Coordinates of C-alpha atoms in Angstrom, one line a residue:
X1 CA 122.9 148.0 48.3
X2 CA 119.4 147.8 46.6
X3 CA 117.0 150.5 46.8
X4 CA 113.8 150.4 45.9
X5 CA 112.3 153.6 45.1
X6 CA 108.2 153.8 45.4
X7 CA 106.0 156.9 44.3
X8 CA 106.2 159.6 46.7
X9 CA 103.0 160.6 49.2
X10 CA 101.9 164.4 48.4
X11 CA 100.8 165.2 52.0
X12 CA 100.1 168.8 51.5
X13 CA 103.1 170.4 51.4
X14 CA 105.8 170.5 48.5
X15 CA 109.1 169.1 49.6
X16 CA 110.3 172.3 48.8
X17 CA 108.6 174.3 50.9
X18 CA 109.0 172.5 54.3
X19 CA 111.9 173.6 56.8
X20 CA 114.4 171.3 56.7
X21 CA 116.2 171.2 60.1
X22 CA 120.3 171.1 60.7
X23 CA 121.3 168.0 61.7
X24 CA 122.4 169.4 65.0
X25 CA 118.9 170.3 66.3
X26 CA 116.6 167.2 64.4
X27 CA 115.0 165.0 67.2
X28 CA 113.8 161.0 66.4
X29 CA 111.0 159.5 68.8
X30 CA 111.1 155.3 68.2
X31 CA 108.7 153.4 69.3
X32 CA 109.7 149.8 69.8
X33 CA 107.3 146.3 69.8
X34 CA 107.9 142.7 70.5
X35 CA 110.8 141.5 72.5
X36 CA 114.2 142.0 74.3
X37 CA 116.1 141.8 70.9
X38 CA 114.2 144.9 69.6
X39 CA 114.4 146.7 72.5
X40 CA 118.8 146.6 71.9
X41 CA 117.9 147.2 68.2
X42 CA 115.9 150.4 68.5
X43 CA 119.2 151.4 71.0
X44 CA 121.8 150.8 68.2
X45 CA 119.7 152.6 65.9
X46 CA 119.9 155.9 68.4
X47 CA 122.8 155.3 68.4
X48 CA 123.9 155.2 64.8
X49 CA 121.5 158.5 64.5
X50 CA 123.3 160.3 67.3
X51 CA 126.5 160.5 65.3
X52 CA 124.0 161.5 62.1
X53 CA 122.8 164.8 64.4
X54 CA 119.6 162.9 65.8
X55 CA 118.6 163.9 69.5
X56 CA 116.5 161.5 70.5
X57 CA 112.7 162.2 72.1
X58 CA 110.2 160.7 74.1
X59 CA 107.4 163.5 72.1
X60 CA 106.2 162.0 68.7
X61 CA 104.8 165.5 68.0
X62 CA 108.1 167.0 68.2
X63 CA 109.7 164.0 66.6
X64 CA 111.7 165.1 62.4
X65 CA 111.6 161.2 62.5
X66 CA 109.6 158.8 63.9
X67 CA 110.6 154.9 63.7
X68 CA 108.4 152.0 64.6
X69 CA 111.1 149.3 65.2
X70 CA 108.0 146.4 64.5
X71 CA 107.5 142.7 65.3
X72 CA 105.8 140.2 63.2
X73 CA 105.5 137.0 65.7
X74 CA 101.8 137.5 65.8
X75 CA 99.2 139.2 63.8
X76 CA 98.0 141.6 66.0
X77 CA 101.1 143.3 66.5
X78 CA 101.8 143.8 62.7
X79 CA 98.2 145.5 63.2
X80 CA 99.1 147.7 65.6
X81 CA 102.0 149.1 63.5
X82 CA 99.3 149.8 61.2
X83 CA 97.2 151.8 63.2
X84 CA 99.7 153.6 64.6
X85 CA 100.7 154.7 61.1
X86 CA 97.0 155.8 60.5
X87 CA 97.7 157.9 63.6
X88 CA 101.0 159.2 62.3
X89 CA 99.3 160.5 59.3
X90 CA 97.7 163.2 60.7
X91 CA 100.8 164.2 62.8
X92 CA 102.9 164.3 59.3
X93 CA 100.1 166.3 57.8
X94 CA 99.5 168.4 60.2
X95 CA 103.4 169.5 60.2
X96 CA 103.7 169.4 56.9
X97 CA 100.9 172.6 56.8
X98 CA 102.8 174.2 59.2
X99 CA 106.2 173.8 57.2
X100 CA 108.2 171.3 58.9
X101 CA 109.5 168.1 57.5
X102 CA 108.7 164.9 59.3
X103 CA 110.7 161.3 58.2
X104 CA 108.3 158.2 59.1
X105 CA 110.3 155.0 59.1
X106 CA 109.1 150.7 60.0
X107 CA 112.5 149.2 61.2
X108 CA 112.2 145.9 62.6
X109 CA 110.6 142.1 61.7
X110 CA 107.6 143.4 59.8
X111 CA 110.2 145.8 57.8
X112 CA 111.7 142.6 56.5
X113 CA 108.6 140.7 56.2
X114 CA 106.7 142.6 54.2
X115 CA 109.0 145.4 52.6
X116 CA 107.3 147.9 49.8
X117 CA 103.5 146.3 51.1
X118 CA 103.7 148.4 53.8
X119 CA 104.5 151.6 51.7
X120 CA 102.1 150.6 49.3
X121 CA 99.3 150.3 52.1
X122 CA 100.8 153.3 54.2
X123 CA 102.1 155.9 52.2
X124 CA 102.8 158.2 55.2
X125 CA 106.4 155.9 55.1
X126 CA 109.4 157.3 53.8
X127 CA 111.4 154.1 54.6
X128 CA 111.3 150.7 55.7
X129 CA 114.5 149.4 56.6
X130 CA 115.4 145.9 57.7
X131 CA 117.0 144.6 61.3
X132 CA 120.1 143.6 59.5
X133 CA 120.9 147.1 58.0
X134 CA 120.5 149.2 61.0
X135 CA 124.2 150.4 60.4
X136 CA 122.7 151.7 56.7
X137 CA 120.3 153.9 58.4
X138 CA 121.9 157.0 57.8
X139 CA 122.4 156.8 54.7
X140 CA 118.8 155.4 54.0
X141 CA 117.7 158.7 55.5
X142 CA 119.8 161.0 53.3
X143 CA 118.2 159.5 50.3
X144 CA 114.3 159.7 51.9
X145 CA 115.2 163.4 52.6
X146 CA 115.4 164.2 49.0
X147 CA 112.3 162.5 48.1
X148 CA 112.9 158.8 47.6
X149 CA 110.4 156.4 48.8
X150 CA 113.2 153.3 50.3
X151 CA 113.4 150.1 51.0
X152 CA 116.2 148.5 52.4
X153 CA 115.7 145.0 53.5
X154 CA 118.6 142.9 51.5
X155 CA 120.2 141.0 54.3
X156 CA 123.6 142.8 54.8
X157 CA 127.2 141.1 53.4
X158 CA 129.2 142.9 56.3
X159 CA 129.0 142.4 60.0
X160 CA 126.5 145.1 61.4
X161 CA 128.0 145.5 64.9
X162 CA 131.5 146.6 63.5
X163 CA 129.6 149.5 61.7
X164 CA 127.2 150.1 64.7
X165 CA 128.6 153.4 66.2
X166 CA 129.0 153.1 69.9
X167 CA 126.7 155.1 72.3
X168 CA 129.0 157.5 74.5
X169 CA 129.4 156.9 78.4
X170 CA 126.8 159.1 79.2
X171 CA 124.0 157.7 77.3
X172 CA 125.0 154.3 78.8
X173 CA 125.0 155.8 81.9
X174 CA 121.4 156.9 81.4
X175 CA 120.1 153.9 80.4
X176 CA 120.7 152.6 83.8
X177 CA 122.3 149.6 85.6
X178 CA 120.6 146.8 83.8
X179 CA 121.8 146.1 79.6
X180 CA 120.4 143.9 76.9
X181 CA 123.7 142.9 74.8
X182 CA 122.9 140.6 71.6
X183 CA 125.5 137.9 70.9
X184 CA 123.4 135.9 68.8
X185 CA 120.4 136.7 65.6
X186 CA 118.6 134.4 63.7
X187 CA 117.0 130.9 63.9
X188 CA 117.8 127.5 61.9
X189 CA 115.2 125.6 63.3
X190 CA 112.0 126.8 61.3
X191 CA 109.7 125.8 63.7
X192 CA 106.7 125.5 61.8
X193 CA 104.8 128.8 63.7
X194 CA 107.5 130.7 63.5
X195 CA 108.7 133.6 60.9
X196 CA 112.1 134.5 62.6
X197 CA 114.1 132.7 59.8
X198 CA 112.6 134.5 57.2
X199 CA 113.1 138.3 59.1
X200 CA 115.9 137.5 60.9
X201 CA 117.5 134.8 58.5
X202 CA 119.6 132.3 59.5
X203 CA 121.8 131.8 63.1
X204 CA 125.2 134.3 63.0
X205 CA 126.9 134.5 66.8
X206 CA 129.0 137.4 67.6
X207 CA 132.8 137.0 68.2
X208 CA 134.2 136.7 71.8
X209 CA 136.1 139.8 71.3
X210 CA 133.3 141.9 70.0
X211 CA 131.2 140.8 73.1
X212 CA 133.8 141.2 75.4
X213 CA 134.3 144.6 74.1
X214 CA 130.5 146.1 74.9
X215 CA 130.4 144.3 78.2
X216 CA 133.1 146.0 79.4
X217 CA 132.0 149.3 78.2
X218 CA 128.5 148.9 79.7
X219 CA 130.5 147.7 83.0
X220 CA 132.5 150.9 82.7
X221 CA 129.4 152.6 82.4
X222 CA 127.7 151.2 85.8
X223 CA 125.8 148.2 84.1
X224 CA 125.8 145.6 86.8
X225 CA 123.3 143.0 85.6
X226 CA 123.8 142.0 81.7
X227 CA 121.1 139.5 79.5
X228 CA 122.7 138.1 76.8
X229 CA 120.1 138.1 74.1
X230 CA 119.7 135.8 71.2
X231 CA 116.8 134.7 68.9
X232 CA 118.3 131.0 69.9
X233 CA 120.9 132.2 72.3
X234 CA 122.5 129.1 73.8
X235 CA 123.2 127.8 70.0
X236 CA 125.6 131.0 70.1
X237 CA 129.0 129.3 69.3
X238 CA 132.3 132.0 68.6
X239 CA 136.2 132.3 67.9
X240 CA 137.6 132.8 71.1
X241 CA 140.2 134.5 72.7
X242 CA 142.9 131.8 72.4
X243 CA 141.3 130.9 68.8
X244 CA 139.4 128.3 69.9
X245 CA 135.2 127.9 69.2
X246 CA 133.3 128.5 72.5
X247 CA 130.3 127.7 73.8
X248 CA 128.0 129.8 75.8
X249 CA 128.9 128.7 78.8
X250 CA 132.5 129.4 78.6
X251 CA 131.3 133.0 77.1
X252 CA 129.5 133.7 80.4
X253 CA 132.3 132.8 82.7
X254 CA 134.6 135.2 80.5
X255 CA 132.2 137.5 80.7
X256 CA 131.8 137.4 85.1
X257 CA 135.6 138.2 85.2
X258 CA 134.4 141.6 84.0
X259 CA 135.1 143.9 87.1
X260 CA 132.0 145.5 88.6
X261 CA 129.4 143.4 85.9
X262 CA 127.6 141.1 89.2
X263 CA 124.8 139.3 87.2
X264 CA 124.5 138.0 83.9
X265 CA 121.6 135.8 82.5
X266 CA 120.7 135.1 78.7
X267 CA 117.4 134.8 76.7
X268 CA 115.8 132.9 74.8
X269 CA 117.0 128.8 74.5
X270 CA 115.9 126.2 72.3
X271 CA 115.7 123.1 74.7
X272 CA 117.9 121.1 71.9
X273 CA 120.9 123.4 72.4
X274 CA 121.5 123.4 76.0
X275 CA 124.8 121.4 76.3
X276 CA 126.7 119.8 79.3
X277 CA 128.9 123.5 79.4
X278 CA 125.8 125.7 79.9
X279 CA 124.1 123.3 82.9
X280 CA 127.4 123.5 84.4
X281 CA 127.6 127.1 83.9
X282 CA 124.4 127.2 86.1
X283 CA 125.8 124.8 88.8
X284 CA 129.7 126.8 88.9
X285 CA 128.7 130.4 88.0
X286 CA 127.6 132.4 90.8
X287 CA 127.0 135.4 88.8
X288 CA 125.0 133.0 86.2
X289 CA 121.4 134.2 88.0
X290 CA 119.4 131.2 88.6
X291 CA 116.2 132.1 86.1
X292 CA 116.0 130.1 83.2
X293 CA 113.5 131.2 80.1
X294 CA 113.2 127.4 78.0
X295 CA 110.5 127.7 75.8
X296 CA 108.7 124.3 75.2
X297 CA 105.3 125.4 72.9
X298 CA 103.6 122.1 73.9
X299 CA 103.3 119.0 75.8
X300 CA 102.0 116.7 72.9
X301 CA 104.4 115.1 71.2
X302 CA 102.1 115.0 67.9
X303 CA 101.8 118.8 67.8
X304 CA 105.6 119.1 68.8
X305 CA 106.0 117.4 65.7
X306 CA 103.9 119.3 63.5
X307 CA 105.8 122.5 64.7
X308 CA 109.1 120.7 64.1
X309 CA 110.1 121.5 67.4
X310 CA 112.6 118.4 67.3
X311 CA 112.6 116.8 70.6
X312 CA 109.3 114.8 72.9
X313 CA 108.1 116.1 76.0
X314 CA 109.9 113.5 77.6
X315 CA 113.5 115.0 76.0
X316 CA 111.9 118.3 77.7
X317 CA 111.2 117.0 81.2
X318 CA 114.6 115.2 81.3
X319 CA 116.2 117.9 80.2
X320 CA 114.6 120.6 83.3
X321 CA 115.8 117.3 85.7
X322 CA 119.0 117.9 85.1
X323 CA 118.8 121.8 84.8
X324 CA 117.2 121.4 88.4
X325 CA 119.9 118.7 89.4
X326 CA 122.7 121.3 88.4
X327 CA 120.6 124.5 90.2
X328 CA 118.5 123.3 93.2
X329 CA 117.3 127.1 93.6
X330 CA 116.4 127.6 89.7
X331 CA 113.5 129.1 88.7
X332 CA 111.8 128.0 85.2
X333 CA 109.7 130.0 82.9
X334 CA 108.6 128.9 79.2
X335 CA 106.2 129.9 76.4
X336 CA 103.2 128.1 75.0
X337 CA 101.2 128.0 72.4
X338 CA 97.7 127.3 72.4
X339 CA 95.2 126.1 69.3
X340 CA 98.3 125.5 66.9
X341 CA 96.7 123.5 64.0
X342 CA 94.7 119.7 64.6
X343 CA 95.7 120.3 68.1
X344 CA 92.8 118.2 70.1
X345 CA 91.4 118.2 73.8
X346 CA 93.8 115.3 74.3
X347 CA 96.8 117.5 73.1
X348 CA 95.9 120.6 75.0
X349 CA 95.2 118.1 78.6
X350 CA 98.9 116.5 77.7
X351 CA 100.3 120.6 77.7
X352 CA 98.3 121.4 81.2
X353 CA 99.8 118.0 82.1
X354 CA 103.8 119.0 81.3
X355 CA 102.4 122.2 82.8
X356 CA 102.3 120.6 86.1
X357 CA 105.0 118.2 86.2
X358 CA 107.6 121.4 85.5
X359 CA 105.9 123.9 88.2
X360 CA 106.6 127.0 86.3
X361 CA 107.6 130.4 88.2
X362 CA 106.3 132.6 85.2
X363 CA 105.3 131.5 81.9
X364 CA 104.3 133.3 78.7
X365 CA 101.0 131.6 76.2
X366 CA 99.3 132.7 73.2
X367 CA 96.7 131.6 70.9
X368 CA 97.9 130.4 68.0
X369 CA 98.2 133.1 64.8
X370 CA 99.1 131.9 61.6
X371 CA 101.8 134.2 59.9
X372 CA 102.2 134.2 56.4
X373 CA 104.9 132.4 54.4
X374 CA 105.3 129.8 57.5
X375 CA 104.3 126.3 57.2
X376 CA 101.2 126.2 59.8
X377 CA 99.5 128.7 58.0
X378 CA 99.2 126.4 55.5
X379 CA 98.1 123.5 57.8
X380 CA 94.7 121.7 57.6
X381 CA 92.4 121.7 61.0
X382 CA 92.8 125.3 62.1
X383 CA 91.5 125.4 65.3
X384 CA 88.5 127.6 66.0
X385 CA 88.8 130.8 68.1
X386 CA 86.7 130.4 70.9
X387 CA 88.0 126.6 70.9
X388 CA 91.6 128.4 71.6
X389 CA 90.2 131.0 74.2
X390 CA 88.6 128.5 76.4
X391 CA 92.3 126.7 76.5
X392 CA 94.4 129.6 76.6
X393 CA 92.0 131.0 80.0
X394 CA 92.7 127.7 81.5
X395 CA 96.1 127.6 80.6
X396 CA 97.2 131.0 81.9
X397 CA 94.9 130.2 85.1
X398 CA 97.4 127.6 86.3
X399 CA 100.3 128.7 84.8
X400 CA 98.9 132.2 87.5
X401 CA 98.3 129.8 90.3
X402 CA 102.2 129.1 90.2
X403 CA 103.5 132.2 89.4
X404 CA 101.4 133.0 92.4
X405 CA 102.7 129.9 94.9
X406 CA 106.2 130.8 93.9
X407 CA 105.9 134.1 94.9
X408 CA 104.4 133.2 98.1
X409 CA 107.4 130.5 99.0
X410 CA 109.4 133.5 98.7
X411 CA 108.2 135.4 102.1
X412 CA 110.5 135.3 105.0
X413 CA 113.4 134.5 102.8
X414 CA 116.7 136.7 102.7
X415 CA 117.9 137.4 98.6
X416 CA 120.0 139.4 96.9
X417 CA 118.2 142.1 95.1
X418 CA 120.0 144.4 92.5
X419 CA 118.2 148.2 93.2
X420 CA 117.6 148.9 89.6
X421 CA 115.4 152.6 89.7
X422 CA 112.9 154.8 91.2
X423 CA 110.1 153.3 93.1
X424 CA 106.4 154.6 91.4
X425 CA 105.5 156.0 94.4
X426 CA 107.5 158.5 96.8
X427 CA 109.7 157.1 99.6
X428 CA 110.3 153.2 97.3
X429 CA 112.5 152.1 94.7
X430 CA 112.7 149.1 92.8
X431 CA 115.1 146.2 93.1
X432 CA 115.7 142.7 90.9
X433 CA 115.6 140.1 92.5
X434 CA 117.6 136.9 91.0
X435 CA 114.7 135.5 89.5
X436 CA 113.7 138.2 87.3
X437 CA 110.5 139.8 89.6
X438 CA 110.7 143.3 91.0
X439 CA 111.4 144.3 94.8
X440 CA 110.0 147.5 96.5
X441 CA 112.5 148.6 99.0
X442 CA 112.6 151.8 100.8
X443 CA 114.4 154.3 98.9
X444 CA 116.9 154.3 101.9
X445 CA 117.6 150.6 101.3
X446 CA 120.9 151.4 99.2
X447 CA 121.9 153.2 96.2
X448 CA 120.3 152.4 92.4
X449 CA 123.6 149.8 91.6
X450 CA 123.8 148.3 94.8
X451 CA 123.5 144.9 95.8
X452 CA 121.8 144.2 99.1
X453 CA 120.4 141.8 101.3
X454 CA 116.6 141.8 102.3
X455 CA 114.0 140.0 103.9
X456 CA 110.8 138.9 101.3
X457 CA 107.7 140.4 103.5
X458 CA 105.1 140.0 100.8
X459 CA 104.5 138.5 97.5
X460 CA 101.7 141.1 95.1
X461 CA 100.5 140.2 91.7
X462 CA 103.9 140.7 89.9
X463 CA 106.3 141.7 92.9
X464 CA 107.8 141.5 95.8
X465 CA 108.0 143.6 98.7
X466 CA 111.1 143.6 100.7
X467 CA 112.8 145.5 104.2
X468 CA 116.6 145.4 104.3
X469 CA 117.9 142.6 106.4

């Protein structure tokens, strides 16, 4: 491996003078940003520290390392990292007067992205380490505890998940009856918005086995409901278990024979690599919930060209016909991207337009943010900023009405609603329904890991609220 070492940061203190902890008793506080897939990630990484004598902490201000497991999909995120460093600053100092050591480490897509920049602009770092080298981590942090200043972002010759400790039964226990399990990093598309190719690098499924494997421990462990995460999931392809290459639909009905594992679902899909298999999947698969996140960016076929999204709105709308052909009960949710460069009044109308014709249940939209290194950024006709708030409020207005009016054609219907934790307030806890929203049920409705029946009384803003049936 490569290290690169970078002046060290006098914050006060020499390094010989602070307490150094035994591993036994040192405690790691992570914050994580940005999606699913880095929400598993800063997991593995407690995990790998656990067998490295980490406890992990919910204080920063108790923390002998603090991580920021980072995303870099839009600018203001990588911003927030920063300030949060500023913060960290004056923890680190302040401990450092008082003797005690604290590590500061950026994991994640910014870690790749920008590398010995981020030590160079925040010193406060000890190491930046990439999401491809997680299993390195401690080793990275025995060479930062003796001074170095590292930075490990060389995409990794061996399979990470092989090296990737696995968390004992009663961490998995804690973390509940719901599990994010990756299968699936990287993107070959290079849309031209995007910078997961350049962070994550380039598509690499998992092997059936190796999935297999960590399902059934998490089933073994209580998990009942599984999402299968991916940065372009349903292109996952892997040996199987009688040597032959699957597809992700055959990987999801190997993985519902999994005793006590009720739901599955997966997240997120490229519209170009959902096959025959998978729709069937949704039409044979009972355990297959019937939610389906299939991000389309646009309805213009111009600007879907420009972001080399590969396929017309038409191939899109086609596509969700026979998605809703397969699954009369499926319930659609997307991402789109407002202001993306040269994009006209024409463009935006044809978006509100696919908008409408697909009657989304939930939806995610954004203004446009160039990222470094990625084509757009480079593009002519940036779009101005308050041309791009005027058409992302009247995006995310309709795209609400219909989250709203699918909510509502919920009440007086019976579902099936997972109860996942602790209700907010005294006397409730929370459920899952099959289409992803939560359900307050009285806490005598069943046990957190049941399965039970109930009757929708009223849709809220982002829930449901439900009475056993």
């Amino acid at each position: 491996m490569e290290l690169n070492t970078i002046e060290r940061d006098d914050i006060g203190a020499a390094a010989e003078d602070l307490v150094v902890l035994p591993a036994a008793t040192r405690k790691v506080f992570v914050k994580t940003y940005g999606c699913q897939m880095n929400v598993y990630d800063s997991q593995r990484m407690t995990d790998a520290l656990a067998i490295d004598g980490y406890a992990a902490t919910d204080a920063v201000g108790e923390a002998d390392l603090v991580l920021l497991n980072t995303c870099h999909i839009r600018e203001k995120a990588a911003e927030k990292v920063y300030s949060e460093l500023g913060r960290i600053r004056e923890l680190k100092a302040e401990r450092a007067k008082a003797g005690r050591e604290m590590l500061v480490g950026v994991a994640g897509c910014v870690a790749q992205a920008e590398g010995a920049e981020i030590i160079r602009r925040s010193p406060v770092v000890d190491l930046v380490i990439g999401p491809q080298t997680y299993h390195r981590l401690p080793g990275v942090l025995a060479k930062a505890r003796s001074g170095e200043k590292i930075v490990e972002t060389d995409y990794a010759v061996e399979d990470k998940f092989e090296h990737l400790p696995q968390p004992k039964r009663a961490e998995l226990i804690r973390r509940g009856v719901t599990a994010f399990l990756t299968v699936q990093e990287g993107c070959d598309k290079f849309c031209t918005f995007c910078v997961v190719p350049y962070t994550r690098g380039s598509e690499v499924s998992r092997p059936v086995a190796q999935i297999v494997a960590e399902a059934e421990r998490l089933a073994d462990a209580g998990v009942r409901e599984v999402t299968l995460l991916g940065q372009n999931v349903n292109a996952w392809h892997g040996r199987g278990e009688d040597s032959e290459e699957w597809g992700l639909g055959r990987l999801l009905f190997r993985l519902a024979e999994i005793p006590g594992l009720a739901r599955l679902r997966y997240t997120t899909s490229h519209p170009r690599d959902m096959d025959d298999e998978l729709i069937a999947a949704h039409r044979d698969l009972p355990a297959l919930m019937p939610y389906l996140h299939l991000p389309v960016q646009s309805g213009s076929d111009r600007i879907l060209k420009a972001m080399n999204r590969r396929h017309m709105a038409k191939d899109y709308l086609t596509l969700i016909d026979r998605i809703r052909a397969a699954r009369n009960d499926i319930a659609l949710s997307g991402d789109f991207i407002v202001g993306f460069p040269g994009e006209t009044e024409a463009d935006f109308e044809a978006t509100m337009q696919l908008v409408e014709d697909v009657n989304y249940a939930s939806a995610f939209s954004f203004k446009y943010s160039p990222r470094p290194g990625t084509p757009g950024a480079e593009m002519n006709d940036q779009v101005p900023e308050a041309v791009k708030d005027e058409r992302l409020q009247r995006l995310q207005a309709l795209l609400l009405k219909q989250q709203q009016h699918f909510g509502a054609s919920l009440v007086g219907r019976t579902i099936d609603t997972l109860v996942e934790k602790p209700g907010r307030q005294a006397g409730q806890k929370v459920g899952r329904s099959p289409w992803l929203q939560p359900v307050i049920v009285d806490e005598k409705a069943g046990e957190i890991g049941d399965i039970i029946q109930v009757r929708i009384t009223k849709a809220g803003y982002n829930s449901l609220f439900a009475e056993l049936a």
